[in-house]
PDB file of C-alpha atoms in Angstrom:
ATOM      1  CA  MET A  18     163.642 282.977 125.687  1.00 85.00           C
ATOM      2  CA  TYR A  19     161.707 283.949 128.824  1.00 89.00           C
ATOM      3  CA  ALA A  20     163.600 284.684 132.044  1.00 89.00           C
ATOM      4  CA  LEU A  21     161.564 284.629 135.252  1.00 90.00           C
ATOM      5  CA  HIS A  22     163.230 286.121 138.352  1.00 92.00           C
ATOM      6  CA  TYR A  23     162.560 286.055 142.087  1.00 90.00           C
ATOM      7  CA  ILE A  24     164.423 288.538 144.320  1.00 92.00           C
ATOM      8  CA  ILE A  25     165.737 286.928 147.508  1.00 90.00           C
ATOM      9  CA  ARG A  26     167.280 290.016 149.117  1.00 91.00           C
ATOM     10  CA  GLY A  27     168.505 293.500 148.310  1.00 94.00           C
ATOM     11  CA  GLN A  28     167.196 295.971 145.743  1.00 94.00           C
ATOM     12  CA  GLY A  29     167.513 296.787 142.057  1.00 94.00           C
ATOM     13  CA  THR A  30     165.918 298.547 139.120  1.00 94.00           C
ATOM     14  CA  LEU A  31     164.113 297.294 136.019  1.00 92.00           C
ATOM     15  CA  GLU A  32     163.638 299.537 132.968  1.00 91.00           C
ATOM     16  CA  THR A  33     161.401 298.540 130.062  1.00 85.00           C
ATOM     17  CA  GLY A  34     159.145 300.310 127.592  1.00 78.00           C
ATOM     18  CA  GLY A  35     159.799 303.678 129.180  1.00 76.00           C
ATOM     19  CA  ASP A  36     158.735 302.410 132.619  1.00 83.00           C
ATOM     20  CA  VAL A  37     161.060 302.194 135.605  1.00 87.00           C
ATOM     21  CA  PHE A  38     160.398 299.699 138.400  1.00 90.00           C
ATOM     22  CA  ARG A  39     162.215 299.882 141.717  1.00 91.00           C
ATOM     23  CA  LEU A  40     162.264 296.327 143.078  1.00 92.00           C
ATOM     24  CA  GLY A  41     163.182 294.611 146.327  1.00 92.00           C
ATOM     25  CA  ALA A  42     163.146 291.330 148.203  1.00 90.00           C
ATOM     26  CA  GLY A  43     160.036 289.221 147.732  1.00 88.00           C
ATOM     27  CA  GLU A  44     159.214 290.640 144.303  1.00 91.00           C
ATOM     28  CA  SER A  45     159.292 288.866 140.968  1.00 90.00           C
ATOM     29  CA  PHE A  46     159.822 290.007 137.396  1.00 92.00           C
ATOM     30  CA  ILE A  47     160.045 288.487 133.937  1.00 92.00           C
ATOM     31  CA  ILE A  48     161.964 289.264 130.765  1.00 91.00           C
ATOM     32  CA  PHE A  49     160.039 288.491 127.587  1.00 90.00           C
ATOM     33  CA  PRO A  50     161.684 287.248 124.370  1.00 88.00           C
ATOM     34  CA  GLN A  51     163.033 289.983 122.082  1.00 84.00           C
ATOM     35  CA  LYS A  52     161.969 292.658 124.556  1.00 84.00           C
ATOM     36  CA  GLU A  53     164.392 295.515 125.183  1.00 84.00           C
ATOM     37  CA  ILE A  54     164.958 295.680 128.899  1.00 87.00           C
ATOM     38  CA  TYR A  55     167.575 296.885 131.398  1.00 90.00           C
ATOM     39  CA  TYR A  56     167.949 295.729 134.969  1.00 92.00           C
ATOM     40  CA  TYR A  57     170.709 296.398 137.448  1.00 93.00           C
ATOM     41  CA  PRO A  58     171.421 296.157 141.211  1.00 94.00           C
ATOM     42  CA  ASP A  59     171.244 298.979 143.715  1.00 93.00           C
ATOM     43  CA  ALA A  60     174.659 300.503 144.437  1.00 92.00           C
ATOM     44  CA  TYR A  61     174.283 300.290 148.228  1.00 94.00           C
ATOM     45  CA  ASP A  62     172.011 297.270 148.655  1.00 94.00           C
ATOM     46  CA  PRO A  63     172.546 295.061 145.592  1.00 95.00           C
ATOM     47  CA  TRP A  64     169.937 292.442 144.981  1.00 94.00           C
ATOM     48  CA  GLU A  65     170.355 288.707 144.935  1.00 93.00           C
ATOM     49  CA  TYR A  66     167.881 286.700 142.913  1.00 91.00           C
ATOM     50  CA  VAL A  67     167.159 283.294 141.482  1.00 88.00           C
ATOM     51  CA  TRP A  68     165.889 282.859 137.967  1.00 87.00           C
ATOM     52  CA  VAL A  69     164.890 280.294 135.403  1.00 85.00           C
ATOM     53  CA  GLU A  70     164.993 280.545 131.613  1.00 84.00           C
ATOM     54  CA  PHE A  71     162.541 278.753 129.357  1.00 83.00           C
ATOM     55  CA  SER A  72     160.946 278.937 125.935  1.00 80.00           C
ATOM     56  CA  GLY A  73     158.125 277.438 123.899  1.00 74.00           C
ATOM     57  CA  ALA A  74     154.526 278.172 122.957  1.00 73.00           C
ATOM     58  CA  ASP A  75     153.188 276.157 125.913  1.00 77.00           C
ATOM     59  CA  ALA A  76     155.105 278.312 128.377  1.00 76.00           C
ATOM     60  CA  GLY A  77     153.741 281.461 126.761  1.00 79.00           C
ATOM     61  CA  GLN A  78     150.191 280.146 127.021  1.00 84.00           C
ATOM     62  CA  LEU A  79     150.677 279.373 130.717  1.00 84.00           C
ATOM     63  CA  LEU A  80     152.054 282.858 131.353  1.00 86.00           C
ATOM     64  CA  GLU A  81     148.938 284.311 129.718  1.00 84.00           C
ATOM     65  CA  LEU A  82     146.975 282.794 132.612  1.00 86.00           C
ATOM     66  CA  THR A  83     148.922 284.944 135.086  1.00 87.00           C
ATOM     67  CA  GLN A  84     149.083 288.695 135.667  1.00 86.00           C
ATOM     68  CA  LEU A  85     152.537 288.853 134.058  1.00 88.00           C
ATOM     69  CA  SER A  86     152.658 290.638 130.702  1.00 86.00           C
ATOM     70  CA  GLU A  87     154.968 292.815 128.626  1.00 84.00           C
ATOM     71  CA  VAL A  88     153.078 295.823 129.958  1.00 80.00           C
ATOM     72  CA  GLN A  89     153.216 294.572 133.567  1.00 83.00           C
ATOM     73  CA  PRO A  90     156.375 292.443 133.932  1.00 89.00           C
ATOM     74  CA  VAL A  91     156.560 292.856 137.730  1.00 90.00           C
ATOM     75  CA  LEU A  92     154.708 291.112 140.556  1.00 86.00           C
ATOM     76  CA  THR A  93     154.921 292.363 144.128  1.00 81.00           C
ATOM     77  CA  LYS A  94     154.785 290.352 147.327  1.00 76.00           C
ATOM     78  CA  ALA A  95     155.654 287.014 145.762  1.00 71.00           C
ATOM     79  CA  PRO A  96     155.481 284.320 148.474  1.00 70.00           C
ATOM     80  CA  GLU A  97     158.773 282.884 149.756  1.00 70.00           C
ATOM     81  CA  THR A  98     157.494 279.405 148.958  1.00 70.00           C
ATOM     82  CA  LEU A  99     158.247 280.101 145.274  1.00 74.00           C
ATOM     83  CA  GLN A 100     162.018 280.333 145.764  1.00 70.00           C
ATOM     84  CA  PRO A 101     162.836 276.591 146.017  1.00 68.00           C
ATOM     85  CA  PHE A 102     160.972 275.857 142.783  1.00 68.00           C
ATOM     86  CA  PHE A 103     163.381 278.069 140.831  1.00 74.00           C
ATOM     87  CA  HIS A 104     166.272 275.857 141.917  1.00 61.00           C
ATOM     88  CA  LEU A 105     164.328 272.727 141.024  1.00 60.00           C
ATOM     89  CA  ALA A 106     163.320 274.023 137.601  1.00 57.00           C
ATOM     90  CA  TRP A 107     166.825 275.252 136.772  1.00 57.00           C
ATOM     91  CA  ASN A 108     168.763 272.134 137.759  1.00 57.00           C
ATOM     92  CA  ALA A 109     168.272 270.028 134.658  1.00 56.00           C
ATOM     93  CA  GLY A 110     170.544 267.424 133.144  1.00 58.00           C
ATOM     94  CA  VAL A 111     170.973 266.423 129.515  1.00 59.00           C
ATOM     95  CA  SER A 112     169.221 263.059 129.498  1.00 66.00           C
ATOM     96  CA  LEU A 113     165.643 262.751 128.293  1.00 71.00           C
ATOM     97  CA  CYS A 114     164.425 261.746 131.753  1.00 76.00           C
ATOM     98  CA  GLU A 115     166.130 264.710 133.398  1.00 71.00           C
ATOM     99  CA  MET A 116     164.772 267.137 130.807  1.00 71.00           C
ATOM    100  CA  LEU A 117     161.250 265.765 131.251  1.00 77.00           C
ATOM    101  CA  ARG A 118     161.513 266.190 135.016  1.00 77.00           C
ATOM    102  CA  ALA A 119     162.817 269.737 134.563  1.00 74.00           C
ATOM    103  CA  ASP A 120     159.877 270.532 132.282  1.00 79.00           C
ATOM    104  CA  ALA A 121     157.473 269.166 134.885  1.00 82.00           C
ATOM    105  CA  ARG A 122     159.112 271.271 137.616  1.00 80.00           C
ATOM    106  CA  LEU A 123     158.884 274.384 135.433  1.00 82.00           C
ATOM    107  CA  ARG A 124     155.174 273.757 134.913  1.00 85.00           C
ATOM    108  CA  LEU A 125     154.810 273.320 138.671  1.00 84.00           C
ATOM    109  CA  LEU A 126     156.502 276.689 139.230  1.00 84.00           C
ATOM    110  CA  LEU A 127     154.260 278.388 136.670  1.00 86.00           C
ATOM    111  CA  SER A 128     151.209 276.754 138.234  1.00 87.00           C
ATOM    112  CA  TYR A 129     151.987 278.601 141.478  1.00 84.00           C
ATOM    113  CA  TYR A 130     152.158 281.886 139.580  1.00 86.00           C
ATOM    114  CA  MET A 131     148.784 281.006 138.063  1.00 86.00           C
ATOM    115  CA  GLU A 132     147.432 280.315 141.560  1.00 84.00           C
ATOM    116  CA  TYR A 133     148.900 283.329 143.371  1.00 82.00           C
ATOM    117  CA  TYR A 134     148.564 285.798 140.488  1.00 82.00           C
ATOM    118  CA  PRO A 135     145.643 284.611 138.330  1.00 83.00           C
ATOM    119  CA  LYS A 136     144.651 286.692 135.362  1.00 77.00           C
ATOM    120  CA  GLU A 137     141.264 288.301 135.819  1.00 67.00           C
ATOM    121  CA  PRO A 138     138.852 286.291 133.652  1.00 59.00           C
ATOM    122  CA  GLN A 139     136.863 288.028 130.968  1.00 58.00           C
ATOM    123  CA  MET A 140     133.606 286.151 131.149  1.00 60.00           C
ATOM    124  CA  ASP A 141     130.501 286.474 129.057  1.00 65.00           C
ATOM    125  CA  THR A 142     126.942 286.100 130.293  1.00 66.00           C
ATOM    126  CA  LYS A 143     126.757 282.322 130.019  1.00 71.00           C
ATOM    127  CA  ASP A 144     129.859 281.979 132.225  1.00 80.00           C
ATOM    128  CA  TYR A 145     128.255 284.024 135.009  1.00 85.00           C
ATOM    129  CA  VAL A 146     125.056 281.996 134.746  1.00 89.00           C
ATOM    130  CA  TRP A 147     127.113 278.790 134.860  1.00 89.00           C
ATOM    131  CA  LEU A 148     128.918 280.027 137.980  1.00 90.00           C
ATOM    132  CA  ALA A 149     125.624 280.893 139.662  1.00 93.00           C
ATOM    133  CA  ARG A 150     124.150 277.479 138.832  1.00 92.00           C
ATOM    134  CA  LYS A 151     127.256 275.694 140.077  1.00 92.00           C
ATOM    135  CA  TYR A 152     127.215 277.677 143.305  1.00 94.00           C
ATOM    136  CA  ILE A 153     123.577 276.721 143.870  1.00 95.00           C
ATOM    137  CA  GLU A 154     124.269 273.062 143.083  1.00 92.00           C
ATOM    138  CA  GLN A 155     127.151 273.002 145.567  1.00 92.00           C
ATOM    139  CA  HIS A 156     125.368 274.889 148.374  1.00 94.00           C
ATOM    140  CA  TYR A 157     121.671 273.983 147.956  1.00 94.00           C
ATOM    141  CA  TRP A 158     121.785 272.013 151.222  1.00 94.00           C
ATOM    142  CA  LYS A 159     122.380 275.197 153.257  1.00 94.00           C
ATOM    143  CA  PRO A 160     119.090 276.431 154.773  1.00 93.00           C
ATOM    144  CA  ALA A 161     120.514 279.948 154.914  1.00 91.00           C
ATOM    145  CA  LEU A 162     121.439 280.056 151.206  1.00 93.00           C
ATOM    146  CA  THR A 163     120.322 283.440 149.890  1.00 91.00           C
ATOM    147  CA  VAL A 164     120.260 285.239 146.578  1.00 90.00           C
ATOM    148  CA  THR A 165     122.566 287.867 148.093  1.00 89.00           C
ATOM    149  CA  GLU A 166     125.144 285.177 148.832  1.00 91.00           C
ATOM    150  CA  ILE A 167     124.987 283.919 145.243  1.00 93.00           C
ATOM    151  CA  VAL A 168     125.298 287.427 143.805  1.00 89.00           C
ATOM    152  CA  LYS A 169     128.363 288.021 145.988  1.00 87.00           C
ATOM    153  CA  ALA A 170     129.939 284.711 144.971  1.00 88.00           C
ATOM    154  CA  VAL A 171     129.444 285.422 141.261  1.00 86.00           C
ATOM    155  CA  ASN A 172     130.552 289.052 141.683  1.00 81.00           C
ATOM    156  CA  LEU A 173     128.008 290.533 139.296  1.00 79.00           C
ATOM    157  CA  GLU A 174     125.460 293.296 139.653  1.00 79.00           C
ATOM    158  CA  ARG A 175     122.246 291.836 141.118  1.00 84.00           C
ATOM    159  CA  SER A 176     119.648 292.934 138.558  1.00 84.00           C
ATOM    160  CA  TYR A 177     121.966 292.111 135.641  1.00 83.00           C
ATOM    161  CA  LEU A 178     122.502 288.571 136.942  1.00 86.00           C
ATOM    162  CA  PHE A 179     118.763 288.134 137.509  1.00 89.00           C
ATOM    163  CA  ARG A 180     117.927 289.088 133.923  1.00 87.00           C
ATOM    164  CA  ARG A 181     120.615 286.912 132.397  1.00 87.00           C
ATOM    165  CA  PHE A 182     119.846 283.967 134.676  1.00 90.00           C
ATOM    166  CA  LYS A 183     116.148 284.088 133.811  1.00 89.00           C
ATOM    167  CA  GLY A 184     116.945 284.343 130.117  1.00 87.00           C
ATOM    168  CA  ALA A 185     119.319 281.361 130.189  1.00 87.00           C
ATOM    169  CA  THR A 186     117.392 278.985 132.471  1.00 87.00           C
ATOM    170  CA  GLY A 187     113.780 280.133 132.233  1.00 89.00           C
ATOM    171  CA  LYS A 188     113.721 280.427 136.021  1.00 90.00           C
ATOM    172  CA  SER A 189     114.524 283.113 138.551  1.00 92.00           C
ATOM    173  CA  VAL A 190     117.414 282.433 140.917  1.00 94.00           C
ATOM    174  CA  LEU A 191     114.990 281.544 143.734  1.00 94.00           C
ATOM    175  CA  GLU A 192     112.969 279.282 141.449  1.00 94.00           C
ATOM    176  CA  TYR A 193     116.147 277.504 140.386  1.00 94.00           C
ATOM    177  CA  ILE A 194     117.183 276.946 144.012  1.00 96.00           C
ATOM    178  CA  THR A 195     113.785 275.424 144.797  1.00 96.00           C
ATOM    179  CA  SER A 196     113.767 273.358 141.612  1.00 94.00           C
ATOM    180  CA  TYR A 197     117.214 271.936 142.312  1.00 94.00           C
ATOM    181  CA  ARG A 198     116.367 271.158 145.931  1.00 96.00           C
ATOM    182  CA  ILE A 199     113.223 269.307 144.891  1.00 95.00           C
ATOM    183  CA  ARG A 200     115.120 267.385 142.218  1.00 92.00           C
ATOM    184  CA  ARG A 201     117.661 266.243 144.806  1.00 93.00           C
ATOM    185  CA  ALA A 202     114.855 265.418 147.235  1.00 93.00           C
ATOM    186  CA  CYS A 203     113.220 263.208 144.595  1.00 92.00           C
ATOM    187  CA  GLU A 204     116.468 261.298 144.147  1.00 90.00           C
ATOM    188  CA  LEU A 205     116.808 260.774 147.896  1.00 91.00           C
ATOM    189  CA  LEU A 206     113.190 259.702 148.330  1.00 91.00           C
ATOM    190  CA  LYS A 207     113.571 257.139 145.553  1.00 87.00           C
ATOM    191  CA  THR A 208     116.928 255.672 146.524  1.00 85.00           C
ATOM    192  CA  SER A 209     118.172 256.557 150.016  1.00 84.00           C
ATOM    193  CA  GLY A 210     115.586 255.080 152.379  1.00 85.00           C
ATOM    194  CA  LEU A 211     115.979 258.142 154.607  1.00 90.00           C
ATOM    195  CA  PRO A 212     112.987 259.393 156.612  1.00 92.00           C
ATOM    196  CA  ILE A 213     111.276 262.452 155.177  1.00 93.00           C
ATOM    197  CA  GLN A 214     112.611 264.703 157.934  1.00 95.00           C
ATOM    198  CA  SER A 215     116.194 263.738 157.053  1.00 95.00           C
ATOM    199  CA  VAL A 216     115.533 264.287 153.356  1.00 94.00           C
ATOM    200  CA  ALA A 217     114.187 267.760 154.149  1.00 95.00           C
ATOM    201  CA  TYR A 218     117.309 268.629 156.147  1.00 96.00           C
ATOM    202  CA  SER A 219     119.557 267.218 153.415  1.00 94.00           C
ATOM    203  CA  VAL A 220     118.171 269.569 150.776  1.00 95.00           C
ATOM    204  CA  GLY A 221     118.134 272.746 152.842  1.00 95.00           C
ATOM    205  CA  TYR A 222     114.773 272.760 154.664  1.00 96.00           C
ATOM    206  CA  ASN A 223     114.773 273.037 158.450  1.00 95.00           C
ATOM    207  CA  ASP A 224     110.981 272.687 158.586  1.00 95.00           C
ATOM    208  CA  PRO A 225     109.747 269.300 157.273  1.00 94.00           C
ATOM    209  CA  LEU A 226     106.165 270.595 157.043  1.00 96.00           C
ATOM    210  CA  TYR A 227     107.218 273.484 154.844  1.00 96.00           C
ATOM    211  CA  PHE A 228     109.328 271.081 152.787  1.00 96.00           C
ATOM    212  CA  SER A 229     106.267 268.868 152.268  1.00 96.00           C
ATOM    213  CA  LYS A 230     104.240 271.865 151.129  1.00 96.00           C
ATOM    214  CA  VAL A 231     106.889 272.963 148.618  1.00 96.00           C
ATOM    215  CA  PHE A 232     107.407 269.389 147.425  1.00 95.00           C
ATOM    216  CA  LYS A 233     103.702 268.815 146.796  1.00 94.00           C
ATOM    217  CA  LYS A 234     103.408 272.076 144.889  1.00 94.00           C
ATOM    218  CA  ALA A 235     106.282 271.019 142.637  1.00 93.00           C
ATOM    219  CA  THR A 236     105.380 267.347 142.094  1.00 91.00           C
ATOM    220  CA  SER A 237     101.650 267.080 142.928  1.00 92.00           C
ATOM    221  CA  HIS A 238     102.573 264.442 145.541  1.00 92.00           C
ATOM    222  CA  THR A 239     103.440 264.634 149.203  1.00 94.00           C
ATOM    223  CA  PRO A 240     106.922 263.292 149.981  1.00 94.00           C
ATOM    224  CA  SER A 241     105.471 260.172 151.615  1.00 92.00           C
ATOM    225  CA  ALA A 242     103.162 259.509 148.658  1.00 92.00           C
ATOM    226  CA  TYR A 243     106.038 260.032 146.234  1.00 91.00           C
ATOM    227  CA  MET A 244     108.230 257.614 148.167  1.00 88.00           C
ATOM    228  CA  MET A 245     105.493 254.960 148.273  1.00 87.00           C
ATOM    229  CA  LEU A 246     104.704 255.411 144.589  1.00 85.00           C
ATOM    230  CA  HIS A 247     108.279 254.812 143.541  1.00 78.00           C
ATOM    231  CA  ALA A 248     108.680 251.933 145.977  1.00 74.00           C
ATOM    232  CA  GLU A 249     105.668 250.273 144.323  1.00 66.00           C
ATOM    233  CA  LEU A 250     107.031 250.974 140.853  1.00 62.00           C
ATOM    234  CA  THR A 251     110.402 249.525 141.803  1.00 57.00           C
ATOM    235  CA  GLU A 252     108.779 246.420 143.261  1.00 54.00           C
ATOM    236  CA  HIS A 253     106.599 246.011 140.174  1.00 49.00           C
ATOM    237  CA  GLN A 254     109.608 246.277 137.884  1.00 54.00           C
ATOM    238  CA  ARG A 255     111.534 243.788 140.013  1.00 52.00           C
ATOM    239  CA  ASN A 256     108.676 241.272 139.924  1.00 53.00           C
ATOM    240  CA  LYS A 257     108.228 241.756 136.193  1.00 53.00           C
ATOM    241  CA  ALA A 258     111.904 241.076 135.619  1.00 46.00           C
ATOM    242  CA  GLN A 259     111.638 237.808 137.570  1.00 53.00           C
ATOM    243  CA  LEU A 260     108.641 236.469 135.615  1.00 49.00           C
ATOM    244  CA  PRO A 261     109.469 233.590 133.234  1.00 55.00           C
ATOM    245  CA  ASP A 262     109.148 234.336 129.530  1.00 56.00           C
ATOM    246  CA  SER A 263     106.100 232.384 128.301  1.00 50.00           C
ATOM    247  CA  ARG A 264     107.434 232.456 124.753  1.00 51.00           C
ATOM    248  CA  LYS A 265     110.287 230.138 125.644  1.00 48.00           C
TER     249      LYS A 265
END
């Protein structure tokens, strides 16, 4: 049985595994199943806390996504907004509906611990590359998007990211930004009906002339020629679809 606590006021002490934690209001701690632990209130300023008990493999898996562990069973500066969820999670009846609602409220409480105290992810190379690609795909429209910004967002050493990114995608970070912008520009030119200047702005180019130069280098067509070409292809396909079948 797990027992998760939130200290409302006062002070107390937690002893476990040879460690001693002096705790106060706004802090949170957990007791793990079959773990030898001692906790007691301060003699002059005894604590008052709320707590919730729970068990099950699912709960353990959710706790693994937080910073709570048998080695570190204490969290400091827990937000006051957590307190009401302890009452909600604890107040459960005996009917199936009430137990299901209590389980949902417990998961809600644990979700806040996952949000406020997330476990530091241990990512491999492909995860960092995926993060970098996703960041580019979500921010490509920003004219001021820089490699430095991407490196900071991914939180990885610059040269290491560059090598891994190139190895995974076949492109440098800058080449990938340009490639993605041109791909999005192609989609807009084919389907949106926007003027070329607006397309350029939409994919992160403040200068339509420079956009046209980059676009032609990537596609062998100017944006206007590309738009006309696909308009003609679309019209041809539409007309072909409307032709009667001579075999009928």
